[in-house]
């Protein structure tokens, strides 16, 4: 965004601030929703929001206005993160013996780290820009298609698993 839209680091930080604010507001209150819908459905809601955000990101170009195009993507990510992570953490540790809670949480966090590294490698490869050239939004869109596809698959898996558990 800085390179293709000419945003300064401060403009970039302020542009992404709503996402962080939403996470800070929702995360401490996520337990209330968790009690109403359960961990897997909460993950599902989070991944629906992620998928929508990634698909909306594909609309962003160098001339896109912030409020109608970029902001909705950031707001959806701000909703998705606390829902999906809270649901996943609870699902990963539910039914686990108290003395094994740390192990279960550690396995989940390790999975997050390995998954993030693998996705980053694949997305980076799809966004490859010839040496010496500046990245473009087209390259970012290619990577976003990969992320959106993974998000759709994850959403479907969580939905099927949630449905099977009810």
PDB file of C-alpha atoms in Angstrom:
ATOM      1  CA  UNK A   1       0.000   0.000   0.000  1.00  0.00           C
ATOM      2  CA  UNK A   2       2.832   2.370   0.760  1.00  0.00           C
ATOM      3  CA  UNK A   3       4.586   1.733  -2.539  1.00  0.00           C
ATOM      4  CA  UNK A   4       1.548   1.561  -4.831  1.00  0.00           C
ATOM      5  CA  UNK A   5      -0.649   4.165  -3.156  1.00  0.00           C
ATOM      6  CA  UNK A   6       2.089   6.484  -1.921  1.00  0.00           C
ATOM      7  CA  UNK A   7       1.050   6.272   1.749  1.00  0.00           C
ATOM      8  CA  UNK A   8       3.537   7.349   4.385  1.00  0.00           C
ATOM      9  CA  UNK A   9       4.221   4.957   7.291  1.00  0.00           C
ATOM     10  CA  UNK A  10       1.984   7.112   9.505  1.00  0.00           C
ATOM     11  CA  UNK A  11      -0.850   7.062   6.944  1.00  0.00           C
ATOM     12  CA  UNK A  12      -0.471   3.295   6.714  1.00  0.00           C
ATOM     13  CA  UNK A  13      -0.669   2.925  10.497  1.00  0.00           C
ATOM     14  CA  UNK A  14      -3.695   5.188  10.749  1.00  0.00           C
ATOM     15  CA  UNK A  15      -5.374   3.401   7.844  1.00  0.00           C
ATOM     16  CA  UNK A  16      -5.022   0.052   9.592  1.00  0.00           C
ATOM     17  CA  UNK A  17      -5.935   1.404  13.045  1.00  0.00           C
ATOM     18  CA  UNK A  18      -9.660   0.505  12.812  1.00  0.00           C
ATOM     19  CA  UNK A  19      -8.731  -3.162  12.457  1.00  0.00           C
ATOM     20  CA  UNK A  20      -6.686  -3.071  15.652  1.00  0.00           C
ATOM     21  CA  UNK A  21      -9.340  -1.126  17.533  1.00  0.00           C
ATOM     22  CA  UNK A  22     -11.989  -3.704  16.628  1.00  0.00           C
ATOM     23  CA  UNK A  23      -9.753  -6.542  17.789  1.00  0.00           C
ATOM     24  CA  UNK A  24      -9.108  -4.739  21.085  1.00  0.00           C
ATOM     25  CA  UNK A  25     -12.839  -4.132  21.616  1.00  0.00           C
ATOM     26  CA  UNK A  26     -14.158  -7.542  20.534  1.00  0.00           C
ATOM     27  CA  UNK A  27     -11.538  -9.906  21.967  1.00  0.00           C
ATOM     28  CA  UNK A  28     -12.299  -9.274  25.659  1.00  0.00           C
ATOM     29  CA  UNK A  29     -16.018  -9.745  24.955  1.00  0.00           C
ATOM     30  CA  UNK A  30     -15.676 -12.831  22.765  1.00  0.00           C
ATOM     31  CA  UNK A  31     -16.567 -15.122  25.662  1.00  0.00           C
ATOM     32  CA  UNK A  32     -20.162 -13.901  25.597  1.00  0.00           C
ATOM     33  CA  UNK A  33     -20.579 -14.937  21.959  1.00  0.00           C
ATOM     34  CA  UNK A  34     -18.690 -18.143  22.643  1.00  0.00           C
ATOM     35  CA  UNK A  35     -21.261 -19.068  25.287  1.00  0.00           C
ATOM     36  CA  UNK A  36     -24.089 -18.448  22.828  1.00  0.00           C
ATOM     37  CA  UNK A  37     -22.850 -20.154  19.665  1.00  0.00           C
ATOM     38  CA  UNK A  38     -20.009 -22.456  20.723  1.00  0.00           C
ATOM     39  CA  UNK A  39     -16.378 -22.611  19.689  1.00  0.00           C
ATOM     40  CA  UNK A  40     -16.751 -24.145  16.232  1.00  0.00           C
ATOM     41  CA  UNK A  41     -19.551 -21.841  15.113  1.00  0.00           C
ATOM     42  CA  UNK A  42     -17.539 -18.904  16.426  1.00  0.00           C
ATOM     43  CA  UNK A  43     -14.601 -20.060  14.281  1.00  0.00           C
ATOM     44  CA  UNK A  44     -16.995 -20.391  11.348  1.00  0.00           C
ATOM     45  CA  UNK A  45     -18.222 -16.806  11.794  1.00  0.00           C
ATOM     46  CA  UNK A  46     -14.618 -15.631  11.986  1.00  0.00           C
ATOM     47  CA  UNK A  47     -13.647 -17.431   8.799  1.00  0.00           C
ATOM     48  CA  UNK A  48     -16.715 -16.142   6.968  1.00  0.00           C
ATOM     49  CA  UNK A  49     -15.560 -12.633   7.893  1.00  0.00           C
ATOM     50  CA  UNK A  50     -11.978 -13.443   6.792  1.00  0.00           C
ATOM     51  CA  UNK A  51     -13.193 -14.812   3.462  1.00  0.00           C
ATOM     52  CA  UNK A  52     -15.359 -11.761   2.834  1.00  0.00           C
ATOM     53  CA  UNK A  53     -12.451  -9.480   3.740  1.00  0.00           C
ATOM     54  CA  UNK A  54     -10.036 -11.229   1.395  1.00  0.00           C
ATOM     55  CA  UNK A  55     -12.530 -11.161  -1.456  1.00  0.00           C
ATOM     56  CA  UNK A  56     -13.226  -7.475  -0.818  1.00  0.00           C
ATOM     57  CA  UNK A  57      -9.485  -6.817  -0.873  1.00  0.00           C
ATOM     58  CA  UNK A  58      -9.515  -7.826  -4.539  1.00  0.00           C
ATOM     59  CA  UNK A  59     -11.465  -4.616  -5.296  1.00  0.00           C
ATOM     60  CA  UNK A  60      -8.601  -2.434  -4.073  1.00  0.00           C
ATOM     61  CA  UNK A  61      -6.619  -0.614  -6.732  1.00  0.00           C
ATOM     62  CA  UNK A  62      -4.402   2.456  -6.791  1.00  0.00           C
ATOM     63  CA  UNK A  63      -7.387   4.790  -7.127  1.00  0.00           C
ATOM     64  CA  UNK A  64      -9.688   3.149  -4.566  1.00  0.00           C
ATOM     65  CA  UNK A  65     -11.190   5.434  -1.972  1.00  0.00           C
ATOM     66  CA  UNK A  66     -10.381   4.464   1.599  1.00  0.00           C
ATOM     67  CA  UNK A  67     -13.839   4.495   3.239  1.00  0.00           C
ATOM     68  CA  UNK A  68     -15.922   2.547   0.701  1.00  0.00           C
ATOM     69  CA  UNK A  69     -13.252   0.091  -0.500  1.00  0.00           C
ATOM     70  CA  UNK A  70     -10.321  -0.378   1.899  1.00  0.00           C
ATOM     71  CA  UNK A  71     -12.010   0.231   5.259  1.00  0.00           C
ATOM     72  CA  UNK A  72     -14.624  -2.574   4.935  1.00  0.00           C
ATOM     73  CA  UNK A  73     -11.807  -5.079   4.373  1.00  0.00           C
ATOM     74  CA  UNK A  74      -9.988  -3.912   7.484  1.00  0.00           C
ATOM     75  CA  UNK A  75     -13.156  -3.911   9.585  1.00  0.00           C
ATOM     76  CA  UNK A  76     -13.956  -7.482   8.585  1.00  0.00           C
ATOM     77  CA  UNK A  77     -10.450  -8.603   9.540  1.00  0.00           C
ATOM     78  CA  UNK A  78     -10.886  -6.791  12.855  1.00  0.00           C
ATOM     79  CA  UNK A  79     -14.010  -8.887  13.479  1.00  0.00           C
ATOM     80  CA  UNK A  80     -12.610 -12.137  12.084  1.00  0.00           C
ATOM     81  CA  UNK A  81      -9.441 -12.295  14.147  1.00  0.00           C
ATOM     82  CA  UNK A  82     -10.916 -12.366  17.669  1.00  0.00           C
ATOM     83  CA  UNK A  83     -13.773 -14.656  16.627  1.00  0.00           C
ATOM     84  CA  UNK A  84     -11.682 -17.270  14.844  1.00  0.00           C
ATOM     85  CA  UNK A  85      -8.766 -17.305  17.282  1.00  0.00           C
ATOM     86  CA  UNK A  86     -10.966 -17.438  20.376  1.00  0.00           C
ATOM     87  CA  UNK A  87     -13.052 -20.232  18.883  1.00  0.00           C
ATOM     88  CA  UNK A  88      -9.968 -22.170  17.779  1.00  0.00           C
ATOM     89  CA  UNK A  89      -8.262 -21.872  21.155  1.00  0.00           C
ATOM     90  CA  UNK A  90     -11.345 -23.066  23.010  1.00  0.00           C
ATOM     91  CA  UNK A  91     -11.967 -25.913  20.539  1.00  0.00           C
ATOM     92  CA  UNK A  92      -8.329 -27.023  20.793  1.00  0.00           C
ATOM     93  CA  UNK A  93      -8.361 -27.198  24.583  1.00  0.00           C
ATOM     94  CA  UNK A  94     -11.932 -28.394  25.223  1.00  0.00           C
ATOM     95  CA  UNK A  95     -12.119 -31.900  26.565  1.00  0.00           C
ATOM     96  CA  UNK A  96      -8.400 -31.968  27.284  1.00  0.00           C
ATOM     97  CA  UNK A  97      -7.300 -32.999  30.771  1.00  0.00           C
ATOM     98  CA  UNK A  98      -6.260 -30.025  32.926  1.00  0.00           C
ATOM     99  CA  UNK A  99      -2.651 -31.181  33.099  1.00  0.00           C
ATOM    100  CA  UNK A 100      -2.521 -31.321  29.279  1.00  0.00           C
ATOM    101  CA  UNK A 101      -4.074 -27.886  28.548  1.00  0.00           C
ATOM    102  CA  UNK A 102      -0.666 -26.293  28.005  1.00  0.00           C
ATOM    103  CA  UNK A 103       0.320 -29.056  25.600  1.00  0.00           C
ATOM    104  CA  UNK A 104      -2.907 -28.680  23.600  1.00  0.00           C
ATOM    105  CA  UNK A 105      -2.483 -24.907  23.408  1.00  0.00           C
ATOM    106  CA  UNK A 106       1.160 -25.357  22.395  1.00  0.00           C
ATOM    107  CA  UNK A 107       0.220 -27.763  19.593  1.00  0.00           C
ATOM    108  CA  UNK A 108      -2.354 -25.254  18.330  1.00  0.00           C
ATOM    109  CA  UNK A 109       0.157 -22.392  18.393  1.00  0.00           C
ATOM    110  CA  UNK A 110       2.732 -24.551  16.612  1.00  0.00           C
ATOM    111  CA  UNK A 111       0.135 -25.324  13.958  1.00  0.00           C
ATOM    112  CA  UNK A 112      -0.543 -21.605  13.552  1.00  0.00           C
ATOM    113  CA  UNK A 113       3.164 -20.895  13.084  1.00  0.00           C
ATOM    114  CA  UNK A 114       3.766 -23.727  10.610  1.00  0.00           C
ATOM    115  CA  UNK A 115       0.587 -22.897   8.673  1.00  0.00           C
ATOM    116  CA  UNK A 116       1.479 -19.217   8.529  1.00  0.00           C
ATOM    117  CA  UNK A 117       4.979 -20.013   7.250  1.00  0.00           C
ATOM    118  CA  UNK A 118       3.638 -22.330   4.551  1.00  0.00           C
ATOM    119  CA  UNK A 119       0.944 -19.908   3.423  1.00  0.00           C
ATOM    120  CA  UNK A 120       3.446 -17.043   3.410  1.00  0.00           C
ATOM    121  CA  UNK A 121       5.802 -19.075   1.204  1.00  0.00           C
ATOM    122  CA  UNK A 122       3.046 -19.967  -1.284  1.00  0.00           C
ATOM    123  CA  UNK A 123       1.593 -16.453  -1.362  1.00  0.00           C
ATOM    124  CA  UNK A 124       5.024 -14.881  -1.761  1.00  0.00           C
ATOM    125  CA  UNK A 125       5.755 -17.206  -4.678  1.00  0.00           C
ATOM    126  CA  UNK A 126       2.495 -16.202  -6.395  1.00  0.00           C
ATOM    127  CA  UNK A 127       3.324 -12.532  -5.890  1.00  0.00           C
ATOM    128  CA  UNK A 128       6.818 -12.775  -7.369  1.00  0.00           C
ATOM    129  CA  UNK A 129       7.973  -9.582  -9.035  1.00  0.00           C
ATOM    130  CA  UNK A 130      11.024  -9.536 -11.331  1.00  0.00           C
ATOM    131  CA  UNK A 131      14.129  -8.232  -9.622  1.00  0.00           C
ATOM    132  CA  UNK A 132      14.403  -4.471  -9.710  1.00  0.00           C
ATOM    133  CA  UNK A 133      10.691  -3.918 -10.366  1.00  0.00           C
ATOM    134  CA  UNK A 134       8.298  -2.384  -7.864  1.00  0.00           C
ATOM    135  CA  UNK A 135       5.497  -4.609  -6.516  1.00  0.00           C
ATOM    136  CA  UNK A 136       2.071  -3.753  -7.898  1.00  0.00           C
ATOM    137  CA  UNK A 137      -1.422  -4.313  -6.612  1.00  0.00           C
ATOM    138  CA  UNK A 138      -1.848  -6.912  -9.361  1.00  0.00           C
ATOM    139  CA  UNK A 139       0.838  -9.003  -7.681  1.00  0.00           C
ATOM    140  CA  UNK A 140      -0.880  -8.570  -4.331  1.00  0.00           C
ATOM    141  CA  UNK A 141      -4.198  -9.597  -5.885  1.00  0.00           C
ATOM    142  CA  UNK A 142      -2.595 -12.835  -7.114  1.00  0.00           C
ATOM    143  CA  UNK A 143      -1.508 -13.613  -3.572  1.00  0.00           C
ATOM    144  CA  UNK A 144      -4.899 -12.606  -2.201  1.00  0.00           C
ATOM    145  CA  UNK A 145      -6.611 -15.132  -4.485  1.00  0.00           C
ATOM    146  CA  UNK A 146      -4.532 -17.855  -2.823  1.00  0.00           C
ATOM    147  CA  UNK A 147      -5.421 -16.597   0.649  1.00  0.00           C
ATOM    148  CA  UNK A 148      -9.110 -16.236  -0.257  1.00  0.00           C
ATOM    149  CA  UNK A 149      -9.144 -19.783  -1.624  1.00  0.00           C
ATOM    150  CA  UNK A 150      -7.583 -21.146   1.549  1.00  0.00           C
ATOM    151  CA  UNK A 151     -10.064 -19.169   3.599  1.00  0.00           C
ATOM    152  CA  UNK A 152     -13.006 -20.605   1.652  1.00  0.00           C
ATOM    153  CA  UNK A 153     -11.708 -24.150   2.197  1.00  0.00           C
ATOM    154  CA  UNK A 154     -11.149 -23.507   5.904  1.00  0.00           C
ATOM    155  CA  UNK A 155     -14.617 -22.009   6.266  1.00  0.00           C
ATOM    156  CA  UNK A 156     -16.180 -25.060   4.613  1.00  0.00           C
ATOM    157  CA  UNK A 157     -14.196 -27.494   6.765  1.00  0.00           C
ATOM    158  CA  UNK A 158     -15.180 -25.676   9.960  1.00  0.00           C
ATOM    159  CA  UNK A 159     -18.828 -25.527   8.844  1.00  0.00           C
ATOM    160  CA  UNK A 160     -18.924 -29.245   8.041  1.00  0.00           C
ATOM    161  CA  UNK A 161     -17.210 -30.111  11.313  1.00  0.00           C
ATOM    162  CA  UNK A 162     -19.529 -27.807  13.271  1.00  0.00           C
ATOM    163  CA  UNK A 163     -22.556 -29.324  11.624  1.00  0.00           C
ATOM    164  CA  UNK A 164     -21.319 -32.855  12.355  1.00  0.00           C
ATOM    165  CA  UNK A 165     -20.857 -31.970  16.038  1.00  0.00           C
ATOM    166  CA  UNK A 166     -24.435 -30.702  16.456  1.00  0.00           C
TER     167      UNK A 166
END
